[in-house]
Tab-separated table of C-alpha atoms and ligand atoms in Angstrom:
chain	number	residue	atom	x	y	z
S	14	MET	CA	0.000	0.000	0.000
S	15	GLU	CA	1.263	3.444	-0.808
S	16	GLN	CA	0.827	5.872	2.018
S	17	GLU	CA	0.125	9.556	1.549
S	18	SER	CA	3.435	11.169	0.899
S	19	MET	CA	5.061	14.456	1.646
S	20	TRP	CA	5.292	14.687	-2.088
S	21	ASN	CA	1.560	15.331	-2.125
S	22	ARG	CA	1.491	17.693	0.801
S	23	ARG	CA	1.957	21.408	0.666
S	24	VAL	CA	4.436	22.623	3.169
S	25	ARG	CA	5.889	26.039	3.731
S	26	PRO	CA	9.644	26.370	3.266
S	27	ARG	CA	11.553	27.391	6.340
S	28	VAL	CA	14.127	30.040	6.280
S	29	ARG	CA	16.636	28.540	8.655
S	30	THR	CA	18.607	25.585	7.373
S	31	ARG	CA	21.724	23.703	8.319
S	32	ARG	CA	24.362	23.238	5.720
S	33	TRP	CA	25.891	19.931	4.835
S	34	LYS	CA	29.492	19.954	4.011
S	35	VAL	CA	28.986	17.567	1.154
S	36	ALA	CA	29.906	17.453	-2.444
S	37	ALA	CA	27.218	15.646	-4.268
S	38	THR	CA	27.060	14.164	-7.745
S	39	VAL	CA	24.281	12.058	-8.496
S	40	GLY	CA	24.867	9.212	-6.339
S	41	VAL	CA	24.443	9.231	-9.945
S	42	ALA	CA	22.926	6.581	-12.037
S	43	ALA	CA	22.091	4.272	-14.795
S	44	THR	CA	18.907	4.610	-16.697
S	45	ALA	CA	19.581	8.223	-16.677
S	46	ALA	CA	20.361	8.295	-13.073
S	47	VAL	CA	19.412	11.302	-11.115
S	48	THR	CA	21.831	12.771	-8.641
S	49	VAL	CA	20.847	14.588	-5.554
S	50	ALA	CA	23.093	16.844	-3.686
S	51	LEU	CA	23.031	15.756	-0.132
S	52	ALA	CA	21.803	18.329	2.174
S	53	VAL	CA	20.879	18.094	5.736
S	54	ALA	CA	17.504	19.288	6.405
S	55	ALA	CA	16.397	21.894	8.728
S	56	PRO	CA	13.932	20.695	11.249
S	57	ALA	CA	10.397	20.168	10.129
S	58	GLN	CA	8.923	21.768	7.059
S	59	ALA	CA	11.947	22.675	4.953
S	60	ALA	CA	10.898	21.453	1.545
S	61	THR	CA	8.963	18.712	-0.156
S	62	THR	CA	11.311	17.512	-2.851
S	63	LEU	CA	14.724	15.949	-2.765
S	64	ARG	CA	15.925	18.743	-4.992
S	65	SER	CA	14.694	21.502	-2.714
S	66	LEU	CA	16.078	19.750	0.340
S	67	ALA	CA	19.410	19.562	-1.427
S	68	GLU	CA	19.415	23.069	-2.804
S	69	ALA	CA	18.626	24.551	0.568
S	70	LYS	CA	22.115	23.349	1.433
S	71	SER	CA	23.766	24.081	-1.933
S	72	ARG	CA	23.938	20.374	-2.631
S	73	TYR	CA	22.776	18.004	-5.372
S	74	PHE	CA	20.632	14.902	-5.690
S	75	GLY	CA	20.875	12.898	-8.885
S	76	THR	CA	19.157	10.263	-10.938
S	77	ALA	CA	19.969	8.290	-14.033
S	78	LEU	CA	17.836	9.224	-17.003
S	79	THR	CA	17.474	7.846	-20.485
S	80	VAL	CA	16.195	9.510	-23.633
S	81	GLY	CA	12.961	7.602	-23.038
S	82	ASP	CA	12.607	9.327	-19.676
S	83	VAL	CA	13.286	12.851	-20.869
S	84	THR	CA	10.816	12.526	-23.745
S	85	ASN	CA	8.073	11.237	-21.460
S	86	GLY	CA	6.097	14.035	-19.801
S	87	THR	CA	5.412	12.258	-16.522
S	88	GLU	CA	8.963	11.053	-16.136
S	89	SER	CA	10.588	14.305	-17.115
S	90	ASN	CA	8.361	16.338	-14.767
S	91	LEU	CA	9.226	14.051	-11.899
S	92	ALA	CA	12.939	14.176	-12.714
S	93	ALA	CA	13.062	17.957	-13.044
S	94	THR	CA	11.084	18.482	-9.861
S	95	GLN	CA	12.959	16.042	-7.689
S	96	PHE	CA	16.535	16.142	-8.911
S	97	ASP	CA	19.211	18.619	-9.764
S	98	MET	CA	21.726	16.231	-11.222
S	99	VAL	CA	21.463	13.715	-14.062
S	100	THR	CA	23.519	10.748	-15.181
S	101	PRO	CA	22.743	9.465	-18.677
S	102	GLY	CA	21.861	5.797	-18.260
S	103	ASN	CA	23.299	4.663	-21.582
S	104	GLU	CA	23.538	7.708	-23.841
S	105	MET	CA	27.205	8.541	-23.293
S	106	LYS	CA	28.591	5.019	-23.338
S	107	TRP	CA	31.016	4.118	-26.094
S	108	ASP	CA	28.605	1.899	-28.074
S	109	THR	CA	26.253	4.865	-28.405
S	110	THR	CA	28.711	7.722	-28.863
S	111	GLU	CA	31.084	5.930	-31.264
S	112	PRO	CA	29.306	2.860	-32.646
S	113	SER	CA	31.897	2.463	-35.388
S	114	ARG	CA	35.351	3.919	-35.770
S	115	GLY	CA	35.326	7.665	-36.162
S	116	ASN	CA	31.530	7.844	-36.499
S	117	PHE	CA	30.272	9.769	-33.537
S	118	ASN	CA	26.640	9.902	-32.488
S	119	PHE	CA	25.792	12.636	-30.029
S	120	GLY	CA	22.027	12.780	-30.559
S	121	PRO	CA	21.015	10.843	-27.413
S	122	GLY	CA	23.663	12.468	-25.200
S	123	ASP	CA	22.675	15.918	-26.459
S	124	GLN	CA	19.054	15.246	-25.518
S	125	ILE	CA	20.032	14.473	-21.947
S	126	VAL	CA	22.288	17.532	-21.738
S	127	SER	CA	19.584	19.823	-23.190
S	128	PHE	CA	17.076	18.497	-20.691
S	129	ALA	CA	19.491	19.048	-17.833
S	130	GLN	CA	20.316	22.584	-18.970
S	131	ALA	CA	16.645	23.460	-19.363
S	132	HIS	CA	16.072	22.440	-15.759
S	133	THR	CA	19.334	23.731	-14.282
S	134	MET	CA	20.572	20.256	-13.482
S	135	ARG	CA	24.198	19.193	-13.475
S	136	VAL	CA	25.295	16.273	-15.649
S	137	ARG	CA	27.610	13.453	-14.633
S	138	GLY	CA	29.163	11.924	-17.738
S	139	HIS	CA	28.955	8.116	-17.721
S	140	ASN	CA	31.329	6.751	-18.922
S	141	LEU	CA	34.486	6.968	-21.025
S	142	VAL	CA	36.343	3.656	-20.641
S	143	TRP	CA	34.590	0.401	-19.765
S	144	HIS	CA	34.813	-3.203	-20.958
S	145	SER	CA	31.042	-3.348	-21.426
S	146	GLN	CA	28.784	-1.511	-23.908
S	147	THR	CA	31.829	-0.939	-26.094
S	148	GLY	CA	31.741	-2.157	-29.683
S	149	ALA	CA	33.860	-5.176	-30.599
S	150	TRP	CA	35.563	-3.064	-33.298
S	151	VAL	CA	37.374	-1.081	-30.607
S	152	PHE	CA	39.458	-4.094	-29.614
S	153	GLN	CA	40.015	-5.543	-33.078
S	154	GLY	CA	43.289	-5.152	-34.952
S	155	SER	CA	44.148	-6.145	-38.484
S	156	GLU	CA	43.796	-9.663	-39.872
S	157	GLY	CA	41.535	-10.783	-37.061
S	158	LYS	CA	44.142	-10.140	-34.383
S	159	PRO	CA	43.460	-8.157	-31.226
S	160	ALA	CA	44.386	-4.492	-31.488
S	161	ASP	CA	47.846	-3.691	-30.123
S	162	ARG	CA	48.748	-1.194	-27.389
S	163	GLU	CA	49.408	1.753	-29.693
S	164	THR	CA	46.187	1.228	-31.629
S	165	LEU	CA	44.125	0.955	-28.456
S	166	LEU	CA	45.719	4.020	-26.916
S	167	ALA	CA	45.090	6.012	-30.092
S	168	ARG	CA	41.433	4.917	-30.164
S	169	MET	CA	41.004	5.708	-26.483
S	170	ARG	CA	42.578	9.144	-26.811
S	171	ASP	CA	40.570	10.038	-29.889
S	172	HIS	CA	37.326	8.868	-28.281
S	173	ILE	CA	37.927	10.741	-25.050
S	174	ARG	CA	39.069	13.896	-26.818
S	175	THR	CA	36.001	13.897	-29.071
S	176	VAL	CA	33.362	12.996	-26.494
S	177	VAL	CA	34.701	15.104	-23.631
S	178	GLY	CA	35.419	17.918	-26.086
S	179	ARG	CA	31.819	17.837	-27.322
S	180	TYR	CA	30.504	18.434	-23.817
S	181	LYS	CA	33.240	20.706	-22.515
S	182	GLY	CA	31.717	23.140	-20.061
S	183	LYS	CA	28.435	21.203	-19.983
S	184	ILE	CA	29.452	18.152	-17.955
S	185	HIS	CA	30.340	18.668	-14.330
S	186	GLY	CA	32.406	15.499	-14.049
S	187	TRP	CA	33.139	12.236	-15.864
S	188	ASP	CA	33.272	8.615	-14.838
S	189	VAL	CA	36.563	8.188	-16.645
S	190	VAL	CA	37.022	4.479	-15.973
S	191	ASN	CA	34.225	2.145	-14.909
S	192	GLU	CA	34.538	-1.221	-13.136
S	193	ALA	CA	38.251	-1.911	-13.692
S	194	ILE	CA	38.763	-3.949	-10.513
S	195	ASP	CA	37.866	-7.618	-10.078
S	196	GLU	CA	36.294	-9.111	-6.961
S	197	ASP	CA	39.702	-10.238	-5.632
S	198	GLY	CA	41.097	-6.717	-5.895
S	199	SER	CA	43.224	-7.328	-8.981
S	200	LEU	CA	42.945	-5.336	-12.173
S	201	ARG	CA	40.225	-6.950	-14.278
S	202	LYS	CA	41.615	-8.748	-17.329
S	203	SER	CA	39.469	-6.683	-19.668
S	204	PRO	CA	40.376	-6.132	-23.309
S	205	TRP	CA	41.744	-2.736	-22.233
S	206	GLN	CA	44.087	-4.254	-19.661
S	207	VAL	CA	45.123	-7.122	-21.910
S	208	GLY	CA	45.770	-4.883	-24.909
S	209	ILE	CA	47.389	-1.875	-23.234
S	210	GLY	CA	48.658	-3.092	-19.887
S	211	ASP	CA	48.002	-1.920	-16.339
S	212	ASP	CA	48.621	1.732	-17.145
S	213	TYR	CA	45.491	1.965	-19.306
S	214	VAL	CA	43.614	3.478	-16.360
S	215	ALA	CA	46.247	6.179	-15.882
S	216	LYS	CA	46.211	6.883	-19.629
S	217	ALA	CA	42.428	7.338	-19.610
S	218	PHE	CA	42.674	9.888	-16.778
S	219	GLU	CA	45.513	11.662	-18.577
S	220	PHE	CA	43.484	11.937	-21.804
S	221	ALA	CA	40.368	13.121	-19.959
S	222	ARG	CA	42.325	15.883	-18.241
S	223	GLU	CA	43.757	16.992	-21.581
S	224	ALA	CA	40.280	17.099	-23.108
S	225	ASP	CA	38.655	19.211	-20.380
S	226	PRO	CA	40.930	20.503	-17.626
S	227	ASP	CA	37.936	21.927	-15.761
S	228	ALA	CA	35.827	18.775	-15.508
S	229	GLU	CA	35.946	16.651	-12.376
S	230	LEU	CA	37.226	13.112	-12.988
S	231	TYR	CA	36.022	9.996	-11.161
S	232	TYR	CA	36.659	6.272	-10.843
S	233	ASN	CA	33.373	4.293	-10.541
S	234	ASP	CA	32.789	0.702	-9.338
S	235	PHE	CA	30.466	-1.645	-7.391
S	236	ASN	CA	30.817	-4.039	-4.433
S	237	LEU	CA	33.096	-1.620	-2.618
S	238	GLU	CA	31.844	-2.920	0.730
S	239	LYS	CA	33.812	-6.113	0.036
S	240	PRO	CA	37.268	-5.650	1.604
S	241	ALA	CA	39.358	-7.285	-1.145
S	242	LYS	CA	37.719	-5.331	-3.929
S	243	ARG	CA	37.835	-2.097	-1.959
S	244	ALA	CA	41.552	-2.581	-1.299
S	245	GLY	CA	42.088	-2.966	-5.048
S	246	VAL	CA	40.190	0.238	-5.769
S	247	ILE	CA	42.112	2.154	-3.111
S	248	LYS	CA	45.390	0.891	-4.562
S	249	LEU	CA	44.286	1.966	-8.023
S	250	VAL	CA	43.381	5.520	-7.026
S	251	GLN	CA	46.526	5.850	-4.949
S	252	ASP	CA	48.530	4.905	-8.033
S	253	LEU	CA	46.782	7.682	-9.975
S	254	GLN	CA	47.509	10.114	-7.158
S	255	ALA	CA	51.171	9.035	-7.084
S	256	ARG	CA	51.345	9.803	-10.811
S	257	LYS	CA	49.959	13.294	-10.037
S	258	LEU	CA	46.958	12.708	-12.265
S	259	ARG	CA	43.698	14.510	-11.610
S	260	ILE	CA	41.099	12.423	-9.796
S	261	ASP	CA	38.359	14.079	-7.778
S	262	GLY	CA	36.178	11.293	-6.530
S	263	ILE	CA	35.335	7.635	-6.156
S	264	GLY	CA	31.898	6.570	-7.325
S	265	ASN	CA	30.413	3.817	-5.192
S	266	GLN	CA	27.618	2.420	-7.349
S	267	ALA	CA	25.591	1.200	-4.358
S	268	HIS	CA	23.558	-1.531	-6.056
S	269	TRP	CA	22.486	-2.999	-2.742
S	270	ARG	CA	19.925	-5.395	-1.253
S	271	LEU	CA	17.667	-5.255	1.803
S	272	ASP	CA	20.124	-7.004	4.088
S	273	THR	CA	23.430	-6.717	2.304
S	274	PRO	CA	25.788	-5.064	2.639
S	275	ALA	CA	25.325	-4.514	6.372
S	276	ILE	CA	25.147	-0.897	7.525
S	277	ASP	CA	28.462	-1.158	9.352
S	278	GLU	CA	30.098	-2.436	6.153
S	279	ILE	CA	28.718	0.558	4.232
S	280	ASP	CA	30.025	2.820	6.975
S	281	LYS	CA	33.480	1.229	7.002
S	282	ALA	CA	33.807	1.351	3.228
S	283	LEU	CA	32.850	5.016	3.184
S	284	VAL	CA	35.453	5.896	5.802
S	285	GLU	CA	38.228	3.932	4.077
S	286	LEU	CA	37.472	5.325	0.619
S	287	HIS	CA	37.369	8.873	1.964
S	288	ALA	CA	40.757	8.342	3.632
S	289	THR	CA	42.275	8.549	0.128
S	290	GLY	CA	41.469	12.255	0.305
S	291	LEU	CA	38.830	11.921	-2.429
S	292	LYS	CA	35.147	12.739	-2.470
S	293	VAL	CA	32.892	9.694	-2.165
S	294	MET	CA	29.798	9.680	-4.352
S	295	PHE	CA	26.984	7.132	-4.307
S	296	THR	CA	26.360	6.969	-8.002
S	297	GLU	CA	23.828	4.253	-8.852
S	298	LEU	CA	21.816	3.670	-5.684
S	299	ASP	CA	18.998	1.108	-5.723
S	300	ILE	CA	17.831	-1.690	-3.428
S	301	ASN	CA	17.180	-5.008	-5.166
S	302	LEU	CA	14.246	-6.861	-3.549
S	303	LEU	CA	14.398	-10.004	-5.670
S	304	PRO	CA	16.229	-13.243	-4.862
S	305	ASN	CA	19.320	-14.259	-6.742
S	306	THR	CA	17.745	-17.339	-8.309
S	307	PRO	CA	19.322	-19.530	-10.978
S	308	ARG	CA	18.149	-19.320	-14.574
S	309	GLY	CA	15.031	-21.444	-15.066
S	310	ALA	CA	14.023	-21.292	-11.406
S	311	ASP	CA	10.388	-21.761	-10.411
S	312	PRO	CA	8.688	-18.403	-11.223
S	313	SER	CA	7.068	-18.209	-7.788
S	314	ALA	CA	10.539	-18.248	-6.245
S	315	ALA	CA	12.221	-16.112	-8.891
S	316	ASN	CA	9.473	-13.502	-9.174
S	317	PRO	CA	7.742	-13.481	-5.786
S	318	TYR	CA	6.154	-10.013	-6.093
S	319	ALA	CA	4.668	-10.405	-9.563
S	320	ASN	CA	1.280	-9.298	-8.212
S	321	GLY	CA	2.450	-6.494	-5.965
S	322	LEU	CA	4.737	-5.758	-3.076
S	323	PRO	CA	3.449	-6.804	0.363
S	324	ASP	CA	3.192	-3.891	2.753
S	325	GLU	CA	5.648	-5.545	5.113
S	326	VAL	CA	8.345	-5.564	2.432
S	327	GLN	CA	7.430	-2.016	1.443
S	328	GLN	CA	8.140	-0.954	5.013
S	329	GLN	CA	11.397	-2.934	5.090
S	330	LEU	CA	12.502	-1.048	2.000
S	331	ALA	CA	11.661	2.284	3.644
S	332	ARG	CA	13.640	1.321	6.749
S	333	ARG	CA	16.581	0.235	4.610
S	334	TYR	CA	16.668	3.584	2.796
S	335	ALA	CA	16.396	5.411	6.128
S	336	ASP	CA	19.342	3.425	7.521
S	337	VAL	CA	21.418	4.036	4.412
S	338	PHE	CA	20.780	7.790	4.453
S	339	ARG	CA	21.606	7.940	8.141
S	340	VAL	CA	25.090	6.652	7.274
S	341	PHE	CA	25.432	9.179	4.445
S	342	LEU	CA	24.438	11.960	6.835
S	343	LYS	CA	26.744	10.720	9.552
S	344	HIS	CA	29.595	11.180	7.058
S	345	ARG	CA	28.285	14.322	5.439
S	346	ASP	CA	31.774	15.723	5.081
S	347	ALA	CA	32.781	12.771	2.927
S	348	VAL	CA	29.639	12.142	0.887
S	349	THR	CA	29.223	14.697	-1.793
S	350	ARG	CA	26.404	13.350	-3.932
S	351	VAL	CA	23.798	10.648	-4.084
S	352	THR	CA	22.338	9.470	-7.375
S	353	PHE	CA	19.650	6.845	-7.874
S	354	TRP	CA	19.903	4.424	-10.793
S	355	GLY	CA	16.587	5.251	-12.349
S	356	LEU	CA	13.518	7.209	-11.442
S	357	SER	CA	10.640	4.846	-10.748
S	358	ASP	CA	10.297	1.102	-10.304
S	359	ALA	CA	9.042	0.931	-13.885
S	360	ASP	CA	12.376	2.204	-15.186
S	361	SER	CA	14.798	0.083	-13.213
S	362	TRP	CA	17.367	-2.156	-14.909
S	363	LEU	CA	16.670	-4.593	-12.031
S	364	ASN	CA	13.315	-5.729	-13.457
S	365	ARG	CA	14.784	-7.729	-16.340
S	366	GLY	CA	11.556	-9.619	-16.981
S	367	ARG	CA	10.564	-9.726	-13.302
S	368	MET	CA	8.779	-7.263	-11.019
S	369	ASN	CA	11.253	-5.418	-8.844
S	370	TYR	CA	10.656	-2.423	-6.567
S	371	PRO	CA	14.078	-0.903	-5.894
S	372	LEU	CA	13.451	2.859	-6.076
S	373	LEU	CA	11.521	5.673	-4.367
S	374	TRP	CA	8.601	5.941	-6.825
S	375	ASP	CA	6.242	3.157	-7.861
S	376	ARG	CA	5.216	2.169	-11.385
S	377	GLN	CA	2.587	4.927	-11.456
S	378	ARG	CA	5.322	7.388	-10.414
S	379	ARG	CA	3.757	7.833	-6.981
S	380	PRO	CA	6.131	8.293	-4.059
S	381	LYS	CA	6.582	5.216	-1.921
S	382	PRO	CA	7.123	5.038	1.836
S	383	ALA	CA	10.821	4.833	0.956
S	384	PHE	CA	10.602	8.353	-0.460
S	385	ASP	CA	9.147	9.662	2.794
S	386	ALA	CA	11.838	7.809	4.714
S	387	VAL	CA	14.581	9.545	2.721
S	388	VAL	CA	12.948	12.962	3.127
S	389	GLN	CA	12.563	12.329	6.842
S	390	ALA	CA	16.204	11.293	7.167
S	391	LEU	CA	17.319	14.425	5.327
S	392	ARG	CA	15.233	16.574	7.656
S	393	THR	CA	16.533	15.044	10.829
S	394	PRO	CA	19.032	17.298	12.521
S	395	GLY	CA	22.326	15.942	13.748
K	1	G3I	O1	19.900	-0.510	-27.440
K	1	G3I	C1	19.469	-1.875	-27.531
K	1	G3I	C2	18.272	-1.982	-28.430
K	1	G3I	O2	18.646	-1.618	-29.729
K	1	G3I	C3	17.749	-3.422	-28.376
K	1	G3I	O3	16.575	-3.524	-29.137
K	1	G3I	C4	17.465	-3.842	-26.935
K	1	G3I	C5	17.031	-5.309	-26.854
K	1	G3I	O4	17.357	-5.864	-25.616
K	1	G3I	O5	18.626	-3.702	-26.189
K	1	G3I	C6	19.091	-2.353	-26.153
K	1	G3I	O6	20.242	-2.306	-25.387
K	1	G3I	C7	20.061	-2.423	-23.994
K	1	G3I	C8	20.627	-1.165	-23.347
K	1	G3I	O7	20.616	-1.295	-21.937
K	1	G3I	C9	19.832	0.084	-23.707
K	1	G3I	O8	18.516	-0.037	-23.278
K	1	G3I	C10	20.821	-3.646	-23.530
K	1	G3I	O9	20.204	-4.810	-24.007
K	1	G3I	C11	20.874	-3.692	-22.015
K	1	G3I	O10	21.749	-4.731	-21.614
K	1	G3I	C12	21.424	-2.382	-21.493
K	1	G3I	O11	21.407	-2.443	-20.095
K	1	G3I	C13	22.119	-1.417	-19.462
K	1	G3I	C14	23.274	-2.017	-18.668
K	1	G3I	O12	23.944	-0.973	-17.964
K	1	G3I	C15	24.276	-2.720	-19.522
K	1	G3I	O13	25.405	-3.057	-18.783
K	1	G3I	C16	21.174	-0.706	-18.541
K	1	G3I	O14	20.161	-0.046	-19.313
K	1	G3I	C17	21.941	0.305	-17.715
K	1	G3I	O15	21.068	0.845	-16.737
K	1	G3I	C18	23.097	-0.402	-17.023
K	1	G3I	O16	23.831	0.516	-16.248
K	1	G3I	C19	24.971	-0.005	-15.566
K	1	G3I	C20	25.955	1.131	-15.417
K	1	G3I	O17	26.237	1.698	-16.672
K	1	G3I	C21	27.228	0.668	-14.726
K	1	G3I	N1	26.939	0.020	-13.475
K	1	G3I	C22	25.953	-1.060	-13.519
K	1	G3I	C23	24.665	-0.543	-14.162
K	1	G3I	C24	23.571	-1.603	-14.135
K	1	G3I	O18	23.915	-2.689	-14.943
């Protein structure tokens, strides 16, 4: 059951607010993730939207958005009202921006940027170098052989220079490299690593800096609450720092579940990542409510909420979001932005043929108890 939300209530803004010392990027996200600048709320009736709560503190809240979202009236109204930061869900990935060598396609990315500009939202560019959603041509050399180091570096530099150059002055910061670390903390044996060597990450940051010296540059990954993986990420960013390359933040994707990772693991990861001296941004936040069932599993086990979410689980989700935001607020000096990976449950990548309920708005774009829980957490002093 959806309860009446603050979203639907009229409340008078208060004048007095408390500022969060936070740098926010969209805890930025995937289907056109929206980012919210984290702000700590003044007591009681400060504002009714995430955006206004954030802006009262000069902060940002983000969401991932796709072209489908920004061309849909209901979605775009919700996004513009609630968020002041946007992450393109797919529109700036390599397979969209350069589907074949030297042929650049900026139509979808431009649509997201225009939408953001029209609604005074910041944009987090996602992403420049990744092993996924990158055309096979990128890694192919002549005569069916894999491309060699020099070829790959030239393609990477040209891509980064063209894409970052296109949006110079319009993108607040870029996810320069995405998901380079494996679960054991080693550098993933991606086609980038295999073809170029371990310094491909440093090269990507170098090229991004050349292309737009004013843009913030980030490293983005998931499962950072797992100690081995986190150690690998910390080692990676420390290597970039030792090379005197620009890096401004670590994006923690935050694709979480109801019970995992535990709150103290989230807390510990945040503290350790921030100890690098970098901003920590939650870039793709969502809470997966579905079991991790094997392919072909009994539908009643694999898709337990096909006919709706029981109220008890709805309340668990709200409590989970409240707990998570309490940690973010506890470390408000470290957490600069929070971005959700998608706007409503209808838009989430986590559905994949099932019925999932990971976000703050339901399939009719009505605020869920989880939305009220986040607003309440943001309004709680201390
Ligand atoms: O564009 C094709 C379309 O032509 C085709 O008809 C359709 C048929 O399935 O597929 C379309 O591509 C899909 C694409 O999203 C655009 O909608 C892909 O199948 C689908 O796999 C792809 O999923 C994206 C996923 O990244 C791929 O890794 C999700 O939308 C996107 O939200 C998700 O985002 C990632 C972040 O970038 C990085 N972190 C994890 C996060 C979730 O996977």
